[in-house]
């Protein structure tokens, strides 16, 4: 258990996924702390028991749970059959990405700013509550969506 009280920040999607998997912020934070103590990066990747538990309990392709400046960050690559269906990456509280397959007119994409992601796609676990900043229609059949998820504060180590 963490010895001092620290405020940790995490997105609503990560909070709902941790809850579904029966995990707490402290458990994940301590596991990341163990990685750092061993001289490894501040991230848990697929193959780590906690990431594998998240994958099993949520059905999502969680590839990374990391920590950066007291923020727990999440990365998901959701395949369908042999292709990627969508990708979700948290970089900071004001910068996250959602990439998905799809074709929409540029004029429709331009009008999505300020709307919830669920207006464009239907990802699970509260990812759809993120607010769209911009949508870029890529020429390879993908949409690149800059989003801002809702962030929550948790006291850890109490």
Coordinates of N, CA, C and O in Angstrom, one line a residue:
X1 N 0.8 -1.2 0.0 CA 0.0 0.0 0.0 C 0.9 1.2 0.0 O 1.9 1.3 0.6
X2 N 0.5 2.2 -0.7 CA 1.2 3.5 -0.8 C 1.3 4.1 0.6 O 0.3 4.1 1.3
X3 N 2.4 4.6 1.0 CA 2.6 5.1 2.3 C 2.1 6.5 2.6 O 1.8 6.8 3.7
X4 N 2.0 7.3 1.6 CA 1.5 8.7 1.8 C 0.3 8.9 0.9 O 0.1 8.3 -0.1
X5 N -0.6 9.8 1.3 CA -1.8 10.1 0.6 C -1.4 11.0 -0.6 O -0.7 12.0 -0.5
X6 N -1.8 10.6 -1.8 CA -1.5 11.2 -3.0 C -2.8 11.3 -3.9 O -3.6 10.4 -3.9
X7 N -3.0 12.4 -4.5 CA -4.2 12.5 -5.4 C -3.7 12.0 -6.8 O -2.7 12.4 -7.3
X8 N -4.5 11.0 -7.3 CA -4.3 10.5 -8.6 C -5.5 10.9 -9.5 O -6.6 11.1 -9.0
X9 N -5.2 11.1 -10.7 CA -6.2 11.5 -11.7 C -6.4 10.4 -12.7 O -5.4 9.9 -13.2
X10 N -7.6 10.1 -13.1 CA -7.9 9.1 -14.1 C -9.2 9.5 -14.8 O -10.0 10.2 -14.3
X11 N -9.3 9.0 -16.0 CA -10.4 9.3 -16.8 C -11.6 8.4 -16.4 O -11.5 7.4 -15.7
X12 N -12.8 8.9 -16.7 CA -14.0 8.2 -16.4 C -14.0 6.8 -17.0 O -14.4 5.8 -16.4
X13 N -13.5 6.6 -18.3 CA -13.5 5.3 -18.9 C -12.6 4.4 -18.0 O -13.0 3.2 -17.7
X14 N -11.5 4.8 -17.6 CA -10.6 4.0 -16.8 C -11.2 3.6 -15.4 O -11.2 2.5 -14.9
X15 N -11.9 4.6 -14.8 CA -12.5 4.4 -13.5 C -13.6 3.3 -13.6 O -13.7 2.5 -12.8
X16 N -14.4 3.4 -14.7 CA -15.5 2.4 -14.8 C -14.9 1.0 -15.1 O -15.5 0.0 -14.7
X17 N -13.8 1.0 -15.9 CA -13.2 -0.3 -16.2 C -12.6 -0.9 -14.9 O -12.7 -2.1 -14.7
X18 N -11.9 -0.1 -14.1 CA -11.3 -0.6 -12.9 C -12.4 -1.2 -12.0 O -12.2 -2.3 -11.4
X19 N -13.5 -0.4 -11.8 CA -14.6 -0.9 -11.0 C -15.1 -2.2 -11.5 O -15.4 -3.1 -10.7
X20 N -15.3 -2.4 -12.8 CA -15.9 -3.6 -13.3 C -14.9 -4.8 -13.1 O -15.4 -5.9 -12.9
X21 N -13.6 -4.5 -13.0 CA -12.6 -5.6 -12.8 C -12.3 -5.8 -11.4 O -11.5 -6.7 -11.0
X22 N -13.0 -5.1 -10.5 CA -12.7 -5.2 -9.0 C -11.4 -4.7 -8.6 O -10.8 -5.2 -7.6
X23 N -10.8 -3.7 -9.4 CA -9.5 -3.2 -9.0 C -9.7 -1.7 -8.5 O -10.7 -1.1 -8.8
X24 N -8.7 -1.3 -7.7 CA -8.8 0.1 -7.2 C -7.6 0.9 -7.8 O -6.6 0.3 -8.3
X25 N -7.7 2.2 -7.6 CA -6.6 3.0 -8.0 C -5.3 2.7 -7.3 O -4.2 2.6 -7.9
X26 N -5.4 2.4 -6.0 CA -4.2 2.0 -5.2 C -3.5 0.7 -5.7 O -2.3 0.7 -5.8
X27 N -4.3 -0.3 -6.1 CA -3.7 -1.5 -6.6 C -3.0 -1.3 -7.9 O -1.8 -1.7 -8.0
X28 N -3.5 -0.5 -8.8 CA -2.9 -0.2 -10.0 C -1.7 0.7 -9.8 O -0.6 0.4 -10.3
X29 N -1.8 1.7 -9.0 CA -0.7 2.6 -8.7 C 0.4 1.9 -8.0 O 1.6 2.1 -8.4
X30 N 0.2 1.0 -7.1 CA 1.2 0.2 -6.4 C 1.9 -0.7 -7.4 O 3.2 -0.8 -7.4
X31 N 1.2 -1.3 -8.4 CA 1.8 -2.2 -9.4 C 2.7 -1.3 -10.3 O 3.8 -1.8 -10.6
X32 N 2.3 -0.2 -10.6 CA 3.2 0.7 -11.4 C 4.4 1.1 -10.6 O 5.5 1.2 -11.2
X33 N 4.2 1.4 -9.3 CA 5.3 1.8 -8.5 C 6.4 0.6 -8.4 O 7.6 0.9 -8.4
X34 N 5.9 -0.6 -8.4 CA 6.8 -1.8 -8.4 C 7.6 -1.8 -9.7 O 8.8 -2.2 -9.6
X35 N 6.9 -1.5 -10.8 CA 7.7 -1.5 -12.1 C 8.8 -0.5 -12.0 O 9.9 -0.7 -12.4
X36 N 8.5 0.7 -11.5 CA 9.5 1.8 -11.4 C 10.6 1.4 -10.5 O 11.8 1.7 -10.8
X37 N 10.3 0.8 -9.4 CA 11.3 0.4 -8.4 C 12.3 -0.7 -9.1 O 13.5 -0.7 -8.7
X38 N 11.8 -1.4 -10.1 CA 12.6 -2.4 -10.8 C 13.4 -1.8 -11.9 O 14.0 -2.5 -12.7
X39 N 13.3 -0.4 -12.1 CA 13.9 0.2 -13.2 C 13.2 0.1 -14.5 O 13.8 0.3 -15.6
X40 N 11.9 -0.3 -14.5 CA 11.1 -0.4 -15.7 C 10.3 0.8 -15.9 O 10.1 1.6 -15.1
X41 N 9.7 1.0 -17.2 CA 8.8 2.1 -17.4 C 7.6 2.1 -16.5 O 7.2 1.1 -16.0
X42 N 7.0 3.3 -16.4 CA 5.9 3.5 -15.5 C 4.6 3.1 -16.2 O 3.7 3.9 -16.4
X43 N 4.6 1.8 -16.7 CA 3.4 1.3 -17.4 C 3.3 -0.2 -17.2 O 4.2 -0.9 -17.1
X44 N 2.0 -0.6 -17.2 CA 1.7 -2.0 -17.2 C 1.2 -2.4 -18.6 O 0.3 -1.7 -19.1
X45 N 1.7 -3.4 -19.2 CA 1.4 -3.8 -20.5 C 0.6 -5.1 -20.6 O 0.6 -5.8 -19.6
X46 N 0.1 -5.4 -21.7 CA -0.6 -6.7 -21.9 C 0.4 -7.8 -21.5 O 1.6 -7.8 -21.8
X47 N -0.1 -8.8 -20.7 CA 0.7 -9.8 -20.1 C 0.9 -9.6 -18.6 O 1.2 -10.6 -17.9
X48 N 0.8 -8.4 -18.2 CA 0.8 -8.1 -16.7 C -0.5 -8.6 -16.2 O -1.6 -8.4 -16.8
X49 N -0.5 -9.3 -15.0 CA -1.8 -9.8 -14.5 C -2.9 -8.8 -14.3 O -4.1 -9.1 -14.6
X50 N -2.6 -7.5 -14.0 CA -3.7 -6.5 -13.8 C -4.3 -6.1 -15.2 O -5.5 -5.9 -15.3
X51 N -3.4 -6.0 -16.2 CA -3.9 -5.6 -17.5 C -4.7 -6.8 -18.1 O -5.8 -6.6 -18.7
X52 N -4.2 -8.0 -17.9 CA -4.9 -9.2 -18.3 C -6.3 -9.3 -17.6 O -7.3 -9.7 -18.3
X53 N -6.4 -8.9 -16.4 CA -7.7 -8.9 -15.7 C -8.6 -7.9 -16.3 O -9.8 -8.2 -16.5
X54 N -8.1 -6.7 -16.6 CA -8.9 -5.7 -17.2 C -9.4 -6.2 -18.6 O -10.6 -6.0 -18.9
X55 N -8.6 -6.9 -19.3 CA -9.0 -7.4 -20.6 C -10.1 -8.4 -20.5 O -11.1 -8.4 -21.2
X56 N -9.9 -9.3 -19.5 CA -10.9 -10.4 -19.3 C -12.2 -9.9 -18.8 O -13.3 -10.3 -19.3
X57 N -12.2 -8.9 -17.9 CA -13.4 -8.5 -17.3 C -14.2 -7.5 -18.2 O -15.4 -7.4 -18.0
X58 N -13.5 -6.8 -19.0 CA -14.2 -5.8 -19.8 C -14.4 -6.2 -21.3 O -15.2 -5.6 -22.0
X59 N -13.6 -7.2 -21.7 CA -13.7 -7.6 -23.1 C -13.0 -6.7 -24.1 O -13.2 -6.8 -25.3
X60 N -12.3 -5.8 -23.6 CA -11.6 -4.8 -24.4 C -10.1 -5.1 -24.5 O -9.5 -5.8 -23.6
X61 N -9.5 -4.7 -25.6 CA -8.1 -5.0 -25.9 C -7.2 -4.0 -25.2 O -6.4 -3.2 -25.9
X62 N -7.2 -3.9 -23.9 CA -6.3 -3.0 -23.1 C -4.9 -3.4 -23.4 O -4.5 -4.6 -23.2
X63 N -4.1 -2.5 -23.9 CA -2.7 -2.8 -24.2 C -1.7 -2.1 -23.2 O -0.6 -2.5 -23.0
X64 N -2.2 -1.0 -22.5 CA -1.4 -0.3 -21.6 C -2.2 0.4 -20.5 O -3.2 1.1 -20.9
X65 N -1.7 0.4 -19.3 CA -2.1 1.3 -18.2 C -0.8 1.9 -17.7 O 0.0 1.2 -17.2
X66 N -0.7 3.2 -17.9 CA 0.5 3.9 -17.5 C 0.3 5.0 -16.5 O -0.9 5.3 -16.2
X67 N 1.4 5.5 -16.0 CA 1.2 6.7 -15.1 C 2.2 7.8 -15.6 O 3.4 7.5 -15.9
X68 N 1.7 9.0 -15.7 CA 2.4 10.2 -16.1 C 2.0 11.3 -15.2 O 0.8 11.7 -15.3
X69 N 2.8 11.9 -14.4 CA 2.5 13.1 -13.6 C 1.2 12.9 -12.8 O 0.3 13.7 -12.9
X70 N 1.2 11.8 -12.0 CA 0.0 11.5 -11.1 C -1.2 11.2 -11.9 O -2.3 11.1 -11.3
X71 N -1.1 11.0 -13.2 CA -2.3 10.6 -14.0 C -2.1 9.2 -14.5 O -1.1 8.8 -15.0
X72 N -3.2 8.4 -14.3 CA -3.2 7.0 -14.8 C -3.8 7.1 -16.2 O -4.8 7.7 -16.4
X73 N -3.0 6.6 -17.2 CA -3.4 6.7 -18.6 C -3.8 5.3 -19.1 O -3.2 4.3 -18.7
X74 N -4.6 5.3 -20.1 CA -5.2 4.0 -20.7 C -4.9 4.0 -22.2 O -5.1 5.0 -22.9
X75 N -4.6 2.8 -22.7 CA -4.6 2.6 -24.2 C -5.3 1.3 -24.5 O -5.1 0.3 -23.8
X76 N -6.2 1.4 -25.5 CA -7.0 0.3 -25.9 C -6.8 0.1 -27.4 O -7.0 1.1 -28.1
X77 N -6.6 -1.1 -27.9 CA -6.6 -1.4 -29.3 C -7.7 -2.5 -29.5 O -7.4 -3.6 -29.1
X78 N -8.8 -2.1 -30.0 CA -9.9 -3.1 -30.1 C -10.0 -3.7 -31.5 O -10.5 -3.1 -32.4
X79 N -9.6 -5.0 -31.6 CA -9.7 -5.6 -32.9 C -11.1 -6.2 -33.1 O -11.8 -6.5 -32.1
X80 N -11.4 -6.5 -34.3 CA -12.5 -7.3 -34.7 C -12.0 -8.2 -35.8 O -11.5 -7.8 -36.8
X81 N -12.1 -9.5 -35.6 CA -11.5 -10.5 -36.5 C -10.1 -10.2 -36.6 O -9.3 -10.1 -35.7
X82 N -9.6 -10.0 -37.8 CA -8.2 -9.7 -38.1 C -7.8 -8.3 -38.3 O -6.7 -7.9 -38.6
X83 N -8.8 -7.4 -38.2 CA -8.6 -6.0 -38.4 C -8.8 -5.2 -37.1 O -9.5 -5.6 -36.2
X84 N -8.2 -4.0 -37.1 CA -8.5 -3.1 -36.0 C -9.8 -2.4 -36.1 O -10.1 -1.9 -37.2
X85 N -10.6 -2.4 -35.1 CA -11.9 -1.7 -35.1 C -11.8 -0.3 -34.7 O -12.3 0.6 -35.3
X86 N -11.2 -0.1 -33.5 CA -10.9 1.3 -33.1 C -9.7 1.3 -32.1 O -9.4 0.2 -31.5
X87 N -9.2 2.4 -31.9 CA -8.0 2.6 -31.0 C -8.3 3.8 -30.1 O -8.8 4.9 -30.6
X88 N -8.1 3.7 -28.8 CA -8.3 4.8 -27.8 C -7.0 5.0 -27.0 O -6.5 4.0 -26.5
X89 N -6.5 6.2 -27.0 CA -5.2 6.5 -26.3 C -5.4 7.8 -25.5 O -5.7 8.8 -26.1
X90 N -5.0 7.7 -24.3 CA -5.0 8.9 -23.4 C -3.6 9.4 -23.3 O -2.7 8.6 -23.0
X91 N -3.3 10.7 -23.7 CA -2.0 11.3 -23.6 C -1.9 12.2 -22.4 O -0.8 12.3 -21.8
X92 N -3.0 13.0 -22.2 CA -3.0 13.9 -21.1 C -4.5 14.3 -20.8 O -5.3 13.9 -21.6
X93 N -4.8 15.0 -19.8 CA -6.2 15.4 -19.6 C -6.8 16.2 -20.7 O -8.0 16.2 -20.9
X94 N -6.0 16.9 -21.5 CA -6.6 17.7 -22.6 C -6.3 17.1 -23.9 O -6.7 17.7 -24.9
X95 N -5.6 15.9 -24.0 CA -5.3 15.3 -25.3 C -5.4 13.8 -25.3 O -4.7 13.1 -24.6
X96 N -6.5 13.3 -25.9 CA -6.7 11.9 -26.1 C -7.1 11.7 -27.5 O -7.6 12.6 -28.2
X97 N -6.9 10.5 -28.0 CA -7.2 10.2 -29.4 C -8.1 9.0 -29.5 O -8.0 8.0 -28.7
X98 N -9.0 9.0 -30.4 CA -9.9 7.9 -30.8 C -9.8 7.8 -32.3 O -10.1 8.7 -33.0
X99 N -9.4 6.6 -32.7 CA -9.3 6.3 -34.2 C -10.3 5.2 -34.5 O -10.3 4.2 -33.8
X100 N -11.0 5.4 -35.6 CA -12.0 4.3 -35.9 C -12.1 4.3 -37.5 O -11.8 5.3 -38.1
X101 N -12.6 3.2 -37.9 CA -12.9 3.0 -39.4 C -14.2 3.8 -39.7 O -15.1 3.7 -38.8
X102 N -14.2 4.4 -40.8 CA -15.5 5.0 -41.2 C -15.3 6.1 -42.2 O -14.1 6.6 -42.4
X103 N -16.4 6.5 -42.9 CA -16.3 7.5 -43.9 C -17.5 8.4 -43.6 O -18.6 8.0 -43.5
X104 N -17.1 9.7 -43.4 CA -18.2 10.7 -43.3 C -17.7 11.9 -44.1 O -16.5 12.1 -44.3
X105 N -18.7 12.8 -44.5 CA -18.3 14.0 -45.3 C -17.5 14.9 -44.4 O -17.7 15.0 -43.2
X106 N -16.5 15.6 -45.0 CA -15.7 16.6 -44.2 C -16.6 17.6 -43.6 O -16.3 18.1 -42.5
X107 N -17.7 18.0 -44.2 CA -18.6 19.0 -43.6 C -19.2 18.5 -42.4 O -19.4 19.3 -41.4
X108 N -19.6 17.2 -42.3 CA -20.2 16.6 -41.1 C -19.1 16.6 -40.0 O -19.4 16.9 -38.9
X109 N -17.9 16.1 -40.4 CA -16.8 16.0 -39.4 C -16.5 17.4 -38.8 O -16.3 17.5 -37.5
X110 N -16.6 18.5 -39.6 CA -16.3 19.8 -39.0 C -17.3 20.2 -38.0 O -17.0 21.0 -37.1
X111 N -18.5 19.8 -38.1 CA -19.6 20.2 -37.2 C -19.7 19.3 -35.9 O -20.6 19.6 -35.1
X112 N -18.8 18.4 -35.7 CA -18.8 17.5 -34.5 C -18.1 18.0 -33.3 O -18.3 17.5 -32.2
X113 N -17.3 19.1 -33.5 CA -16.6 19.7 -32.3 C -17.6 20.1 -31.2 O -18.6 20.7 -31.5
X114 N -17.3 19.7 -30.0 CA -18.1 20.0 -28.8 C -19.2 18.9 -28.5 O -19.8 19.0 -27.5
X115 N -19.3 18.0 -29.4 CA -20.3 16.9 -29.2 C -19.7 15.7 -28.5 O -18.4 15.5 -28.6
X116 N -20.5 14.9 -27.8 CA -19.9 13.7 -27.2 C -19.5 12.7 -28.3 O -20.1 12.6 -29.4
X117 N -18.5 11.9 -28.0 CA -18.0 10.9 -29.0 C -19.1 9.9 -29.4 O -19.1 9.4 -30.6
X118 N -20.0 9.7 -28.6 CA -21.1 8.8 -28.9 C -22.0 9.2 -30.1 O -22.7 8.5 -30.7
X119 N -21.8 10.5 -30.5 CA -22.5 11.0 -31.6 C -21.9 10.4 -32.9 O -22.6 10.3 -34.0
X120 N -20.6 10.0 -32.8 CA -19.9 9.5 -34.0 C -19.7 8.0 -33.9 O -19.8 7.3 -34.9
X121 N -19.4 7.5 -32.8 CA -19.1 6.1 -32.6 C -19.8 5.6 -31.3 O -20.2 6.4 -30.5
X122 N -19.8 4.3 -31.1 CA -20.4 3.7 -29.9 C -19.5 2.8 -29.1 O -19.7 1.7 -28.9
X123 N -18.3 3.4 -28.6 CA -17.4 2.6 -27.8 C -18.0 2.4 -26.4 O -18.8 3.2 -25.9
X124 N -17.7 1.3 -25.7 CA -18.2 1.0 -24.4 C -17.4 1.7 -23.3 O -16.5 2.4 -23.5
X125 N -17.8 1.5 -22.0 CA -17.1 1.9 -20.8 C -16.9 3.4 -20.7 O -15.8 3.9 -20.4
X126 N -17.9 4.2 -21.0 CA -17.9 5.6 -20.8 C -16.9 6.3 -21.8 O -16.8 7.5 -21.7
X127 N -16.3 5.6 -22.7 CA -15.5 6.3 -23.7 C -16.3 7.3 -24.5 O -15.9 8.4 -24.9
X128 N -17.5 6.9 -24.8 CA -18.4 7.7 -25.6 C -18.8 9.0 -25.0 O -19.3 9.9 -25.6
X129 N -18.5 9.2 -23.7 CA -18.8 10.5 -23.0 C -17.8 11.6 -23.3 O -18.0 12.7 -22.9
X130 N -16.6 11.2 -23.8 CA -15.6 12.1 -24.1 C -16.1 13.1 -25.1 O -17.0 12.9 -26.0
X131 N -15.6 14.3 -25.0 CA -16.0 15.4 -25.9 C -15.1 15.5 -27.1 O -13.9 15.6 -27.0
X132 N -15.7 15.6 -28.3 CA -14.9 15.7 -29.5 C -14.4 17.1 -29.7 O -15.1 18.1 -29.5
X133 N -13.1 17.2 -29.9 CA -12.5 18.5 -30.2 C -12.4 18.7 -31.8 O -12.9 19.7 -32.3
X134 N -11.8 17.7 -32.5 CA -11.8 17.8 -33.9 C -11.9 16.4 -34.5 O -11.5 15.4 -33.8
X135 N -12.4 16.3 -35.7 CA -12.4 15.0 -36.5 C -11.7 15.2 -37.8 O -11.9 16.2 -38.5
X136 N -10.7 14.4 -38.1 CA -10.0 14.4 -39.3 C -10.3 13.2 -40.1 O -10.2 12.0 -39.6
X137 N -10.8 13.3 -41.3 CA -11.1 12.2 -42.2 C -9.8 11.9 -42.9 O -9.3 12.6 -43.7
X138 N -9.3 10.7 -42.6 CA -8.1 10.2 -43.3 C -8.4 9.5 -44.6 O -9.5 9.0 -44.7
X139 N -7.5 9.4 -45.5 CA -7.8 8.9 -46.8 C -7.7 7.4 -46.9 O -8.0 6.8 -47.9
X140 N -7.4 6.7 -45.7 CA -7.3 5.3 -45.7 C -8.5 4.6 -45.1 O -8.4 3.4 -44.7
X141 N -9.6 5.3 -45.0 CA -10.8 4.8 -44.4 C -10.9 4.9 -42.9 O -11.8 4.2 -42.3
X142 N -10.1 5.7 -42.3 CA -10.1 5.9 -40.9 C -10.5 7.3 -40.6 O -10.2 8.2 -41.3
X143 N -11.0 7.5 -39.3 CA -11.3 8.8 -38.8 C -10.3 9.0 -37.6 O -10.2 8.1 -36.7
X144 N -9.7 10.1 -37.5 CA -8.9 10.5 -36.4 C -9.6 11.5 -35.6 O -9.9 12.6 -36.1
X145 N -9.9 11.2 -34.3 CA -10.8 12.1 -33.5 C -10.0 12.5 -32.3 O -9.6 11.7 -31.5
X146 N -9.7 13.8 -32.1 CA -9.1 14.4 -30.9 C -10.3 14.6 -29.9 O -11.3 15.2 -30.3
X147 N -10.1 14.0 -28.7 CA -11.2 14.0 -27.7 C -10.6 14.4 -26.4 O -9.5 14.4 -26.1
X148 N -11.6 14.8 -25.5 CA -11.2 15.1 -24.1 C -12.2 14.3 -23.2 O -13.4 14.7 -23.2
X149 N -11.7 13.3 -22.6 CA -12.6 12.5 -21.7 C -12.7 13.3 -20.4 O -12.0 14.2 -20.1
X150 N -13.7 12.9 -19.6 CA -13.9 13.5 -18.3 C -12.9 12.9 -17.3 O -12.7 11.7 -17.4
X151 N -12.2 13.7 -16.5 CA -11.2 13.2 -15.6 C -11.7 13.3 -14.2 O -12.4 14.3 -13.8
X152 N -11.3 12.4 -13.4 CA -11.7 12.3 -12.0 C -10.5 12.3 -11.1 O -9.4 11.9 -11.5
X153 N -10.7 12.8 -9.9 CA -9.6 12.8 -8.9 C -9.8 11.7 -7.8 O -11.0 11.6 -7.4
X154 N -8.8 11.0 -7.4 CA -8.9 10.0 -6.4 C -7.8 10.1 -5.4 O -6.6 10.4 -5.8
X155 N -8.1 10.0 -4.1 CA -7.0 10.0 -3.1 C -6.5 8.6 -3.0 O -7.3 7.7 -2.8
X156 N -5.2 8.4 -3.2 CA -4.7 7.1 -3.0 C -3.8 7.0 -1.8 O -3.2 8.0 -1.4
X157 N -3.7 5.9 -1.2 CA -2.8 5.7 -0.1 C -3.4 6.0 1.3 O -2.7 6.1 2.3
X158 N -4.7 6.2 1.3 CA -5.3 6.6 2.6 C -5.8 5.4 3.3 O -6.2 4.4 2.8

